Amino acid sequence: MPLERSWIESANSPETDFPLNNLALGVFTADGVQRCGVAIGDRILDATGLEEAGLLTLGDTPVLDLPFWNEVMELGPEAWTALRDRLKELLREGAPERDIVTSLLHPMDGAELHLPFAISEFTDFYAGRHHATNVGTMFRGAENALPPNWLHIPIGYNGRASSVVVAGTDIRRPWGQLKGPNDPGPRFAPSARFDLELELGAIVGQASDGTVTVAEADAMIFGYVLLNDWSARDIQAWEYQPLGPFQAKATATTISPWIVMRAALEPFRCASPAREVALLPYLEEPGPMLYDIALEVDLTPEGASPTTIARTNYREMYYSSAQQLAHHTTSGCPMNVGDLLGSGTISGPTKDSRGSLLELSWGGKEPIPVGNQTRSFLEDGDTITLRGTAQGDGYRIGFGPCAGKLLPALADPYAR
Amino acid sequence: MPLERSWIESANSPETDFPLNNLALGVFTADGVQRCGVAIGDRILDATGLEEAGLLTLGDTPVLDLPFWNEVMELGPEAWTALRDRLKELLREGAPERDIVTSLLHPMDGAELHLPFAISEFTDFYAGRHHATNVGTMFRGAENALPPNWLHIPIGYNGRASSVVVAGTDIRRPWGQLKGPNDPGPRFAPSARFDLELELGAIVGQASDGTVTVAEADAMIFGYVLLNDWSARDIQAWEYQPLGPFQAKATATTISPWIVMRAALEPFRCASPAREVALLPYLEEPGPMLYDIALEVDLTPEGASPTTIARTNYREMYYSSAQQLAHHTTSGCPMNVGDLLGSGTISGPTKDSRGSLLELSWGGKEPIPVGNQTRSFLEDGDTITLRGTAQGDGYRIGFGPCAGKLLPALADPYAR
C-alpha cells in the first residue's frame, strides 16, 4: 500500500510517524481540557471536537466525551473501521471539509499528552527467545538458559496497571529490599541496578469470558503502543523466587502516547520464527501475527546527547500478542476492554540488538559506551527513549517517542 | 466489648454473624435493582434507601447510588466512622427511627448478593508460614522448604481482578497446559488437580502514591472479606517457573459477599508470631496487626452432606495485611481504592488445620475422608464453603458463608 496523501502537507513527508495511513490515537490537552486526538503529520486533530461538531458519529451517544479511547474500543471492530474510514474522508487530499477540520487542528509540538486509554489490567510476557536465552544464560548457565516450558507456553505474569504512565512522565528510582549473593541479609536501599525493557504493548479492545482462539484473539486487539517496562534488577533477583517479579516491576511502566491501530499495521504483518518444537494446537497461528517494526532505544545522559544503545525489530519475537492473549484465556480468565499486554523484552540475535541494559552490559560485566561515558545500568538523570517504525512504500508508521527520565531516589521515602 | 443490642431481635443472637457490632457491607438485589446493603441479624438494611430517604448522609452528594461501596471508601476514615455511628444510632435498641427503618429491611435468606465493591487490582500473598513450609517441603524438600527471602519479605504476586467473583458463583473447571514429570511434552486438557485456598482478603480503602509505613497501611484498610483463591495445581506446576503462577490462578477467586469493616474487628487484634530473624525496620509493626478469626473449610460433594475438612485461625499468619500493603508500596507502586490483597493460604500447624487440599492430601498422596468418600483434589460438583468468625463476649463477628461449586470442564472450550 502506498502513501495515502492528506491535505495536511506534513502528513505526506516520509519522515513523519503519522501519515494518513497511520491515524494514531491519543489524548491531549486543548484549552485546559483533556480531549481525544488523532495524530496527523505535525498536528493533532481534536477528535472530541469532531464528534461535538457532528463530523464524526460512531455510536448512538457521544463516545469521545471522556478523555480516553475505551468507549470506541467497546463499540467493536466495525466502529474501529468506521472511525478510520471517516478520518480518511476528512483528511485526504481534496476533502471538502478542510476548512472546518482545520479549525480543530493543534500543533503536536509542545502538546501535553496523557494516557490514551484507561488501563484495565496489565500483563507482561517473557516471549522473546533471544531475551529469555540471554537472561537464562546469565542466571542459570547456557545449558539451562530456557526453562523447560518456554518453547511450549508464552510465559506471562500479571503486572500492575496502576503503575502505567504515559511517555514524558519522570520516573523515580525506587527503594527496595536488596541482598547481594554474599551479604548476610537484605537491606532496604535505593535500587542500584535500575533498567529498561524495550517492549510492544497490545491493547485488548474487546472483552471475553472464556477461551478464545488465536484468530479470535487477534481480532480482539485494538492496537499497539511502545512500552518500557522499567525493572529494578537487584530487587528482582532477591524477590522473584518462587512467585515471580513484584516490586521490581511496580515502580512504573511507560507507554507511548499514541495508539497505532491494528489496521494501520496490517501491511507489515510477518510470520513468527520456525518452531523448534510444535506448539499445541490452541497456540497455532492462522496466519502471520508478528509485525515488521524497527525498534531502537536511545539513552540520553543528563545534559548530554542521545546514544542509540540498541536496534532490533518486533519480528524477533517467538510468540505474538495474539498467541499471548489466546493463552491468557485458557483458564477462562475474563479479559476486558483496556487490558494491556506487554510483549516481553524484544532482543535480537546480536549484541547491539538487546532490549535491556541487563543484556547489553551482560549483567554489568561489560559496560557499554554512551557518548564519552559508560553504562551498566541507568544513572540518575538518564532519559530512555524508545522509537518504533514500520517502513512502508514512501511512508512510515510510527508511535512517536516513548521517553522517560530517571530521577534520583528520595533521600528518605518515609519522610512526611 | 459486649454485644451491642439492636431492636432487630435476630441481631442479638449469639449465633448470628451480623450483630450490631458487625455492620458488614454488601450489595443485594431489591425489586430488581442492585443496592448497597448492611447485614443485620437475618435482615439486610437497604443503605441506598437510607441515603435516598435522607436518613444517612455521608458526602455532599449521594455515595450509595451505585451498587458498590467504593465511593464510601473514597470519603476516607472519618466517613467510615460516621457510617458506623449513624447505623448504630438507627439500629440500636430504642432507636426512634425504628418504623421507617423497618420499611427498608429485606430478608437475607434467599437474597441475591453481588460483589460488594468494584475491584481495582488484586494481589495475592504467600505469607502463611505453615503453608509455605508445607508446600516448600513437598516441592523442594524439608531442608529447602522456605525460600531464602521468605522470612524477610511478605512474598506477593499480582493476580487477576477480572476473575474475582462473589460467593455463590459457580466455578468452571479450567483447561490448561499440563505436563507430568515423566510426560515427553505438555498436553492441553482439563485440570485434574483443582484446589481451593483459604485466605482473608484485605480491601484497600484509600489511595497512595508513594511508600507507606505499616501504621499508614493499616489505616488505609477499609475492611476484610473471606477469599478462596481457586488454584489449578497441575497448571501451576508446569507454568510457574520462572515468573510465577498465571493461568493456574486466573479461573476464579471467590470472595464473601459481606465486607467486615476493620473497625468491627478491632476487639480481636492479636500479635504476629515471634520473628525468627528481625524484620527490616519498614516492616516492623507498631502494634498487633493480626486478628483472632476462627476459620473453617467445608467440602460438600454433590448430593451429600458437608464435611469440615480444615479448621484454623487468621492469627496463624506470619505477615499481616498491613505489612503486605506497606511492602507493596516500597517501589512507589500506586495503590487505589478497591485494591484487594489476598493474605495467602492460612494453614495452622496441625494436619487438620491446612488451608488447601494440596496440603491436606499431601500432594494427593494421602487422600482425606469426606463423608463416605475421599478427596485428593476437588471433584466435579463439589462445593467449598469458607466460614470465618471472631468470637466476642456474647456475640460473634462473621462474614457469612463464602461458597462456590465446581462445575465440570467444558467438553470443548473452543466449541462455538
Coordinates of N, CA and C in Angstrom, one line a residue, chain A residues 120-126 140 147-150 152-163 172-177 184-188 210-213 216 235-236 238-252 280-283 324 326-336 339 341 410 413-414 416, chain B residues 120-126 140 147-150 152-163 172-177 184-188 210-213 216 235-236 238-252 280-283 324 326-336 339 341 410 413-414 416:
Chain A
S120 N -7.1 -1.3 32.1 CA -7.9 -2.1 33.0 C -7.0 -3.0 33.8
E121 N -6.3 -3.9 33.2 CA -5.3 -4.7 33.9 C -4.1 -4.8 32.9
F122 N -2.9 -5.1 33.5 CA -1.7 -5.1 32.8 C -1.0 -6.5 32.9
T123 N -0.7 -7.2 31.9 CA 0.0 -8.4 31.9 C 1.3 -8.3 31.1
D124 N 2.4 -8.8 31.6 CA 3.6 -8.7 30.9 C 4.1 -10.2 30.6
F125 N 4.7 -10.3 29.4 CA 5.1 -11.6 28.9 C 6.6 -11.7 28.9
Y126 N 7.1 -12.8 28.5 CA 8.5 -13.2 28.5 C 8.7 -14.0 27.3
R140 N 21.3 -18.9 34.9 CA 21.3 -20.4 35.1 C 22.3 -21.1 34.3
P147 N 13.9 -22.1 30.3 CA 13.1 -23.1 31.2 C 12.4 -24.1 30.3
P148 N 12.1 -25.3 30.9 CA 11.6 -26.4 30.1 C 10.2 -26.1 29.4
N149 N 9.5 -25.2 30.0 CA 8.2 -24.8 29.5 C 8.2 -23.7 28.4
W150 N 9.4 -23.1 28.2 CA 9.5 -21.9 27.4 C 9.0 -22.1 26.0
H152 N 6.9 -24.1 24.9 CA 5.5 -24.5 24.8 C 4.5 -23.5 25.2
I153 N 4.9 -22.6 26.1 CA 4.0 -21.6 26.7 C 4.5 -20.2 26.5
P154 N 3.7 -19.2 26.1 CA 4.1 -17.8 26.2 C 4.0 -17.4 27.6
I155 N 5.1 -17.5 28.3 CA 5.2 -17.3 29.8 C 4.8 -15.8 30.1
G156 N 3.8 -15.7 31.0 CA 3.4 -14.3 31.3 C 3.1 -14.3 32.8
Y157 N 3.0 -13.0 33.3 CA 2.7 -12.8 34.7 C 1.9 -11.5 34.8
N158 N 1.1 -11.4 35.8 CA 0.3 -10.1 35.9 C 1.2 -9.0 36.5
G159 N 1.0 -7.8 35.8 CA 1.7 -6.6 36.3 C 0.8 -5.7 37.0
R160 N 1.1 -4.5 37.2 CA 0.4 -3.6 38.0 C -0.1 -2.4 37.1
A161 N -1.4 -2.4 36.8 CA -1.9 -1.4 35.9 C -1.7 0.0 36.5
S162 N -1.8 0.1 37.8 CA -1.7 1.5 38.4 C -0.4 2.1 38.2
S163 N 0.6 1.4 37.8 CA 1.9 1.9 37.6 C 2.2 2.3 36.2
R172 N 10.9 7.8 39.2 CA 11.7 8.0 40.5 C 12.4 6.7 40.8
R173 N 13.7 6.7 40.9 CA 14.4 5.5 41.3 C 13.8 4.9 42.6
P174 N 13.5 3.6 42.6 CA 12.8 3.1 43.8 C 13.8 2.6 44.8
W175 N 13.2 2.5 46.0 CA 13.9 1.8 47.1 C 13.3 0.3 47.1
G176 N 14.0 -0.5 47.8 CA 13.5 -1.9 47.9 C 14.5 -2.8 48.7
Q177 N 14.1 -4.0 48.9 CA 14.9 -5.0 49.6 C 16.0 -5.5 48.6
P184 N 25.0 -11.0 54.3 CA 24.4 -12.0 55.3 C 22.9 -11.8 55.3
G185 N 22.3 -10.7 55.0 CA 20.9 -10.5 55.0 C 20.6 -9.3 54.1
P186 N 19.3 -9.1 53.9 CA 18.9 -8.0 53.0 C 19.0 -6.6 53.7
R187 N 19.0 -5.6 52.9 CA 18.9 -4.2 53.4 C 17.9 -3.5 52.6
F188 N 17.4 -2.3 53.1 CA 16.4 -1.5 52.4 C 17.2 -0.3 51.9
G210 N -14.2 -16.4 28.3 CA -14.0 -17.9 28.1 C -12.8 -18.0 27.2
T211 N -12.4 -19.2 26.8 CA -11.2 -19.4 26.0 C -11.5 -18.8 24.6
V212 N -10.4 -18.2 24.0 CA -10.5 -17.7 22.6 C -9.4 -18.3 21.8
T213 N -9.6 -18.5 20.5 CA -8.6 -18.9 19.6 C -7.6 -17.8 19.3
E216 N -9.4 -15.4 17.0 CA -10.3 -14.5 17.8 C -9.5 -13.5 18.6
I235 N 16.3 -5.6 43.0 CA 15.1 -6.0 43.8 C 14.5 -7.4 43.2
Q236 N 14.5 -7.5 41.9 CA 14.0 -8.7 41.2 C 14.8 -9.9 41.6
W238 N 16.3 -10.7 44.3 CA 16.1 -11.2 45.7 C 14.7 -11.6 45.9
E239 N 13.7 -11.0 45.2 CA 12.3 -11.3 45.5 C 11.6 -12.3 44.6
Y240 N 12.2 -12.7 43.4 CA 11.4 -13.3 42.4 C 11.2 -14.8 42.6
Q241 N 11.9 -15.4 43.5 CA 11.7 -16.8 43.8 C 10.8 -17.0 45.0
P242 N 9.7 -17.7 45.0 CA 9.2 -18.6 43.9 C 8.1 -18.0 43.1
L243 N 7.6 -16.8 43.3 CA 6.3 -16.4 42.7 C 6.4 -15.3 41.7
G244 N 7.6 -15.0 41.3 CA 7.8 -14.0 40.2 C 8.1 -12.6 40.6
P245 N 8.3 -11.7 39.6 CA 8.7 -10.4 39.9 C 7.4 -9.6 40.5
F246 N 7.7 -8.7 41.4 CA 6.6 -8.0 42.1 C 7.0 -6.5 42.2
Q247 N 7.7 -6.1 43.3 CA 8.1 -4.7 43.4 C 9.1 -4.3 42.4
A248 N 9.9 -5.2 41.9 CA 10.9 -4.9 40.9 C 10.3 -4.3 39.6
K249 N 9.0 -4.6 39.4 CA 8.4 -4.1 38.1 C 7.2 -3.1 38.4
A250 N 7.1 -2.7 39.7 CA 5.9 -1.9 40.1 C 6.1 -0.4 40.2
T251 N 7.4 0.0 39.9 CA 7.6 1.5 40.0 C 6.9 2.2 38.9
A252 N 7.1 1.7 37.7 CA 6.4 2.4 36.6 C 6.6 1.5 35.3
L280 N 1.2 -26.6 20.8 CA -0.1 -27.3 21.0 C -1.1 -26.5 20.1
P281 N -2.1 -27.3 19.6 CA -3.0 -26.7 18.6 C -3.6 -25.4 19.0
Y282 N -3.9 -25.2 20.3 CA -4.6 -23.9 20.6 C -3.7 -22.7 20.4
L283 N -2.4 -22.9 20.2 CA -1.5 -21.8 20.0 C -1.0 -21.6 18.6
Q324 N -0.3 -14.8 22.9 CA -0.3 -14.4 24.3 C -1.7 -14.3 24.8
A326 N -4.5 -15.4 23.5 CA -5.2 -16.7 23.5 C -4.8 -17.6 24.7
H327 N -3.5 -17.6 25.0 CA -3.1 -18.4 26.2 C -3.6 -17.8 27.4
H328 N -3.7 -16.5 27.5 CA -4.2 -15.8 28.7 C -5.7 -16.2 29.1
T329 N -6.4 -16.6 28.1 CA -7.8 -17.0 28.3 C -8.0 -18.5 28.5
T330 N -7.0 -19.3 28.5 CA -7.2 -20.7 28.5 C -7.9 -21.2 29.8
S331 N -7.6 -20.5 30.9 CA -8.2 -20.9 32.2 C -9.6 -20.4 32.3
G332 N -10.1 -19.6 31.3 CA -11.4 -19.0 31.4 C -11.2 -17.6 32.0
C333 N -10.0 -17.1 32.1 CA -9.8 -15.7 32.7 C -10.5 -14.7 31.8
P334 N -11.4 -13.9 32.4 CA -12.1 -12.9 31.7 C -11.1 -11.8 31.3
M335 N -11.2 -11.4 30.0 CA -10.4 -10.2 29.6 C -11.4 -9.0 29.3
N336 N -10.9 -7.8 29.6 CA -11.7 -6.7 29.5 C -11.1 -5.6 28.5
D339 N -7.4 -3.9 28.7 CA -6.3 -4.7 29.2 C -5.1 -4.4 28.3
L341 N -1.3 -5.8 27.3 CA -0.3 -7.0 27.3 C 1.0 -6.6 26.8
L410 N 14.4 9.2 46.4 CA 14.2 10.0 47.5 C 15.3 9.7 48.6
P413 N 12.3 7.7 51.9 CA 11.0 7.6 51.3 C 9.9 7.7 52.4
Y414 N 10.2 7.7 53.6 CA 9.2 7.7 54.7 C 9.1 9.1 55.3
R416 N 7.8 12.7 55.9 CA 6.5 13.2 55.6 C 6.5 14.7 55.7
Chain B
S120 N -10.3 -3.0 42.0 CA -9.4 -2.3 41.2 C -8.3 -3.2 40.7
E121 N -7.4 -3.7 41.6 CA -6.5 -4.7 41.2 C -6.4 -5.7 42.3
F122 N -5.9 -6.9 42.0 CA -5.9 -8.0 43.0 C -4.4 -8.5 43.2
T123 N -4.0 -8.5 44.4 CA -2.6 -9.0 44.7 C -2.8 -10.2 45.7
D124 N -2.1 -11.2 45.4 CA -2.1 -12.4 46.3 C -0.8 -12.6 47.0
F125 N -0.8 -12.9 48.3 CA 0.4 -13.1 49.0 C 0.6 -14.6 49.4
Y126 N 1.8 -14.8 50.0 CA 2.2 -16.2 50.3 C 2.9 -16.1 51.7
R140 N 10.4 -28.9 47.3 CA 11.8 -28.8 47.3 C 12.5 -29.5 48.5
P147 N 11.9 -20.5 51.0 CA 12.9 -19.8 50.2 C 13.7 -18.8 51.0
P148 N 14.9 -18.5 50.6 CA 15.8 -17.7 51.5 C 15.2 -16.3 51.8
N149 N 14.4 -15.8 50.9 CA 13.8 -14.4 51.1 C 12.6 -14.5 52.1
W150 N 12.0 -15.7 52.4 CA 10.7 -15.8 52.9 C 10.6 -15.1 54.3
H152 N 12.1 -12.6 55.3 CA 12.4 -11.1 55.2 C 11.3 -10.4 54.4
I153 N 10.6 -11.0 53.5 CA 9.7 -10.4 52.6 C 8.3 -11.0 52.7
P154 N 7.3 -10.3 52.8 CA 5.9 -10.8 52.5 C 5.8 -11.1 51.0
I155 N 6.1 -12.3 50.6 CA 6.2 -12.6 49.1 C 4.8 -12.4 48.5
G156 N 4.7 -11.6 47.5 CA 3.4 -11.4 46.8 C 3.6 -11.5 45.3
Y157 N 2.4 -11.6 44.6 CA 2.4 -11.6 43.2 C 1.1 -11.0 42.8
N158 N 1.1 -10.4 41.6 CA -0.2 -9.8 41.1 C -1.1 -10.9 40.6
G159 N -2.4 -10.8 41.0 CA -3.4 -11.7 40.4 C -4.3 -11.0 39.4
R160 N -5.4 -11.5 39.1 CA -6.2 -11.0 38.1 C -7.6 -10.6 38.7
A161 N -7.8 -9.3 38.7 CA -9.0 -8.7 39.3 C -10.3 -9.2 38.6
S162 N -10.1 -9.3 37.2 CA -11.3 -9.7 36.4 C -11.9 -11.0 36.8
S163 N -11.1 -11.9 37.5 CA -11.6 -13.2 37.8 C -12.2 -13.3 39.2
R172 N -16.1 -23.0 36.9 CA -15.9 -24.0 35.9 C -14.5 -24.5 35.9
R173 N -14.4 -25.8 36.0 CA -13.1 -26.5 36.0 C -12.3 -26.0 34.7
P174 N -11.1 -25.5 34.8 CA -10.4 -25.0 33.6 C -9.7 -26.0 32.8
W175 N -9.4 -25.7 31.6 CA -8.4 -26.4 30.8 C -7.1 -25.7 31.0
G176 N -6.0 -26.4 30.6 CA -4.7 -25.7 30.6 C -3.6 -26.6 30.1
Q177 N -2.4 -26.1 30.1 CA -1.3 -26.9 29.7 C -0.9 -27.7 30.9
P184 N 6.6 -36.8 27.9 CA 7.6 -36.2 27.0 C 7.3 -34.7 26.7
G185 N 6.0 -34.3 26.7 CA 5.7 -32.9 26.4 C 4.4 -32.6 27.1
P186 N 4.0 -31.3 27.0 CA 2.7 -30.9 27.6 C 1.5 -31.3 26.7
R187 N 0.3 -31.4 27.3 CA -0.9 -31.6 26.6 C -1.9 -30.5 27.1
F188 N -2.9 -30.3 26.3 CA -4.0 -29.3 26.7 C -5.2 -30.1 27.1
G210 N 3.1 6.5 46.9 CA 4.4 6.5 47.4 C 4.5 5.5 48.5
T211 N 5.7 5.4 49.1 CA 5.8 4.4 50.2 C 5.0 4.7 51.4
V212 N 4.4 3.8 52.0 CA 3.7 4.0 53.3 C 4.2 3.1 54.4
T213 N 4.1 3.5 55.6 CA 4.5 2.8 56.7 C 3.5 1.7 57.0
E216 N 0.5 3.5 58.5 CA -0.3 4.1 57.5 C -1.1 3.1 56.7
I235 N -1.7 -27.1 36.4 CA -1.3 -26.0 35.5 C -0.1 -25.2 36.2
Q236 N -0.3 -25.0 37.5 CA 0.7 -24.2 38.2 C 2.1 -24.8 38.2
W238 N 3.5 -26.7 36.0 CA 4.2 -26.6 34.7 C 4.5 -25.2 34.3
E239 N 3.7 -24.2 34.7 CA 3.9 -22.9 34.2 C 4.7 -21.9 35.1
Y240 N 4.9 -22.3 36.4 CA 5.2 -21.2 37.3 C 6.7 -20.8 37.4
Q241 N 7.5 -21.6 36.8 CA 8.9 -21.2 36.7 C 9.2 -20.5 35.3
P242 N 9.8 -19.4 35.3 CA 10.4 -18.6 36.4 C 9.6 -17.4 36.9
L243 N 8.4 -17.2 36.3 CA 7.8 -15.9 36.6 C 6.5 -16.0 37.5
G244 N 6.3 -17.2 38.0 CA 5.2 -17.3 39.0 C 3.9 -17.8 38.4
P245 N 2.9 -18.0 39.2 CA 1.6 -18.5 38.8 C 0.8 -17.5 37.9
F246 N 0.2 -18.0 36.9 CA -0.5 -17.2 35.9 C -1.9 -17.8 35.7
Q247 N -2.0 -18.7 34.7 CA -3.3 -19.3 34.4 C -3.8 -20.2 35.5
A248 N -2.9 -20.7 36.3 CA -3.3 -21.6 37.4 C -4.2 -20.9 38.4
K249 N -4.1 -19.5 38.5 CA -4.9 -18.8 39.5 C -5.9 -17.8 38.8
A250 N -6.1 -18.0 37.5 CA -6.9 -17.0 36.8 C -8.3 -17.4 36.5
T251 N -8.7 -18.6 36.9 CA -10.1 -19.1 36.6 C -11.1 -18.3 37.5
A252 N -10.8 -18.2 38.7 CA -11.7 -17.5 39.6 C -11.1 -17.4 41.0
L280 N 13.3 -6.0 58.6 CA 13.8 -4.7 58.3 C 12.8 -3.7 58.9
P281 N 13.3 -2.5 59.3 CA 12.5 -1.5 60.0 C 11.2 -1.2 59.3
Y282 N 11.2 -1.1 58.0 CA 10.0 -0.7 57.3 C 8.8 -1.7 57.5
L283 N 9.1 -2.9 57.9 CA 8.1 -3.9 58.1 C 7.7 -4.1 59.6
Q324 N 1.9 -6.4 54.4 CA 1.8 -6.7 53.0 C 1.6 -5.4 52.2
A326 N 2.2 -2.3 53.1 CA 3.4 -1.5 53.2 C 4.5 -2.0 52.3
H327 N 4.7 -3.3 52.2 CA 5.7 -3.8 51.3 C 5.3 -3.5 49.9
H328 N 4.0 -3.6 49.6 CA 3.5 -3.4 48.2 C 3.9 -2.0 47.7
T329 N 4.0 -1.0 48.6 CA 4.3 0.3 48.2 C 5.8 0.7 48.1
T330 N 6.6 -0.2 48.5 CA 8.1 0.1 48.7 C 8.7 0.7 47.4
S331 N 8.2 0.1 46.2 CA 8.8 0.6 44.9 C 8.1 1.9 44.5
G332 N 7.2 2.4 45.2 CA 6.4 3.6 44.8 C 5.2 3.2 44.0
C333 N 4.9 1.9 44.0 CA 3.7 1.4 43.3 C 2.4 2.1 43.8
P334 N 1.7 2.8 43.0 CA 0.4 3.4 43.4 C -0.6 2.4 43.8
M335 N -1.3 2.6 44.9 CA -2.4 1.8 45.4 C -3.7 2.6 45.2
N336 N -4.7 1.9 44.9 CA -6.0 2.5 44.6 C -7.1 2.0 45.5
D339 N -8.4 -1.8 45.7 CA -7.4 -2.9 45.6 C -7.7 -4.0 46.6
L341 N -6.2 -7.4 48.5 CA -4.9 -8.1 48.9 C -5.3 -9.4 49.5
L410 N -15.7 -27.8 30.4 CA -16.4 -27.9 29.1 C -15.8 -29.0 28.3
P413 N -13.6 -26.4 24.9 CA -13.6 -25.0 25.3 C -13.6 -24.1 24.0
Y414 N -13.4 -24.7 22.9 CA -13.4 -23.8 21.6 C -14.6 -24.1 20.8
R416 N -18.1 -23.4 19.4 CA -18.8 -22.1 19.4 C -20.3 -22.3 19.0

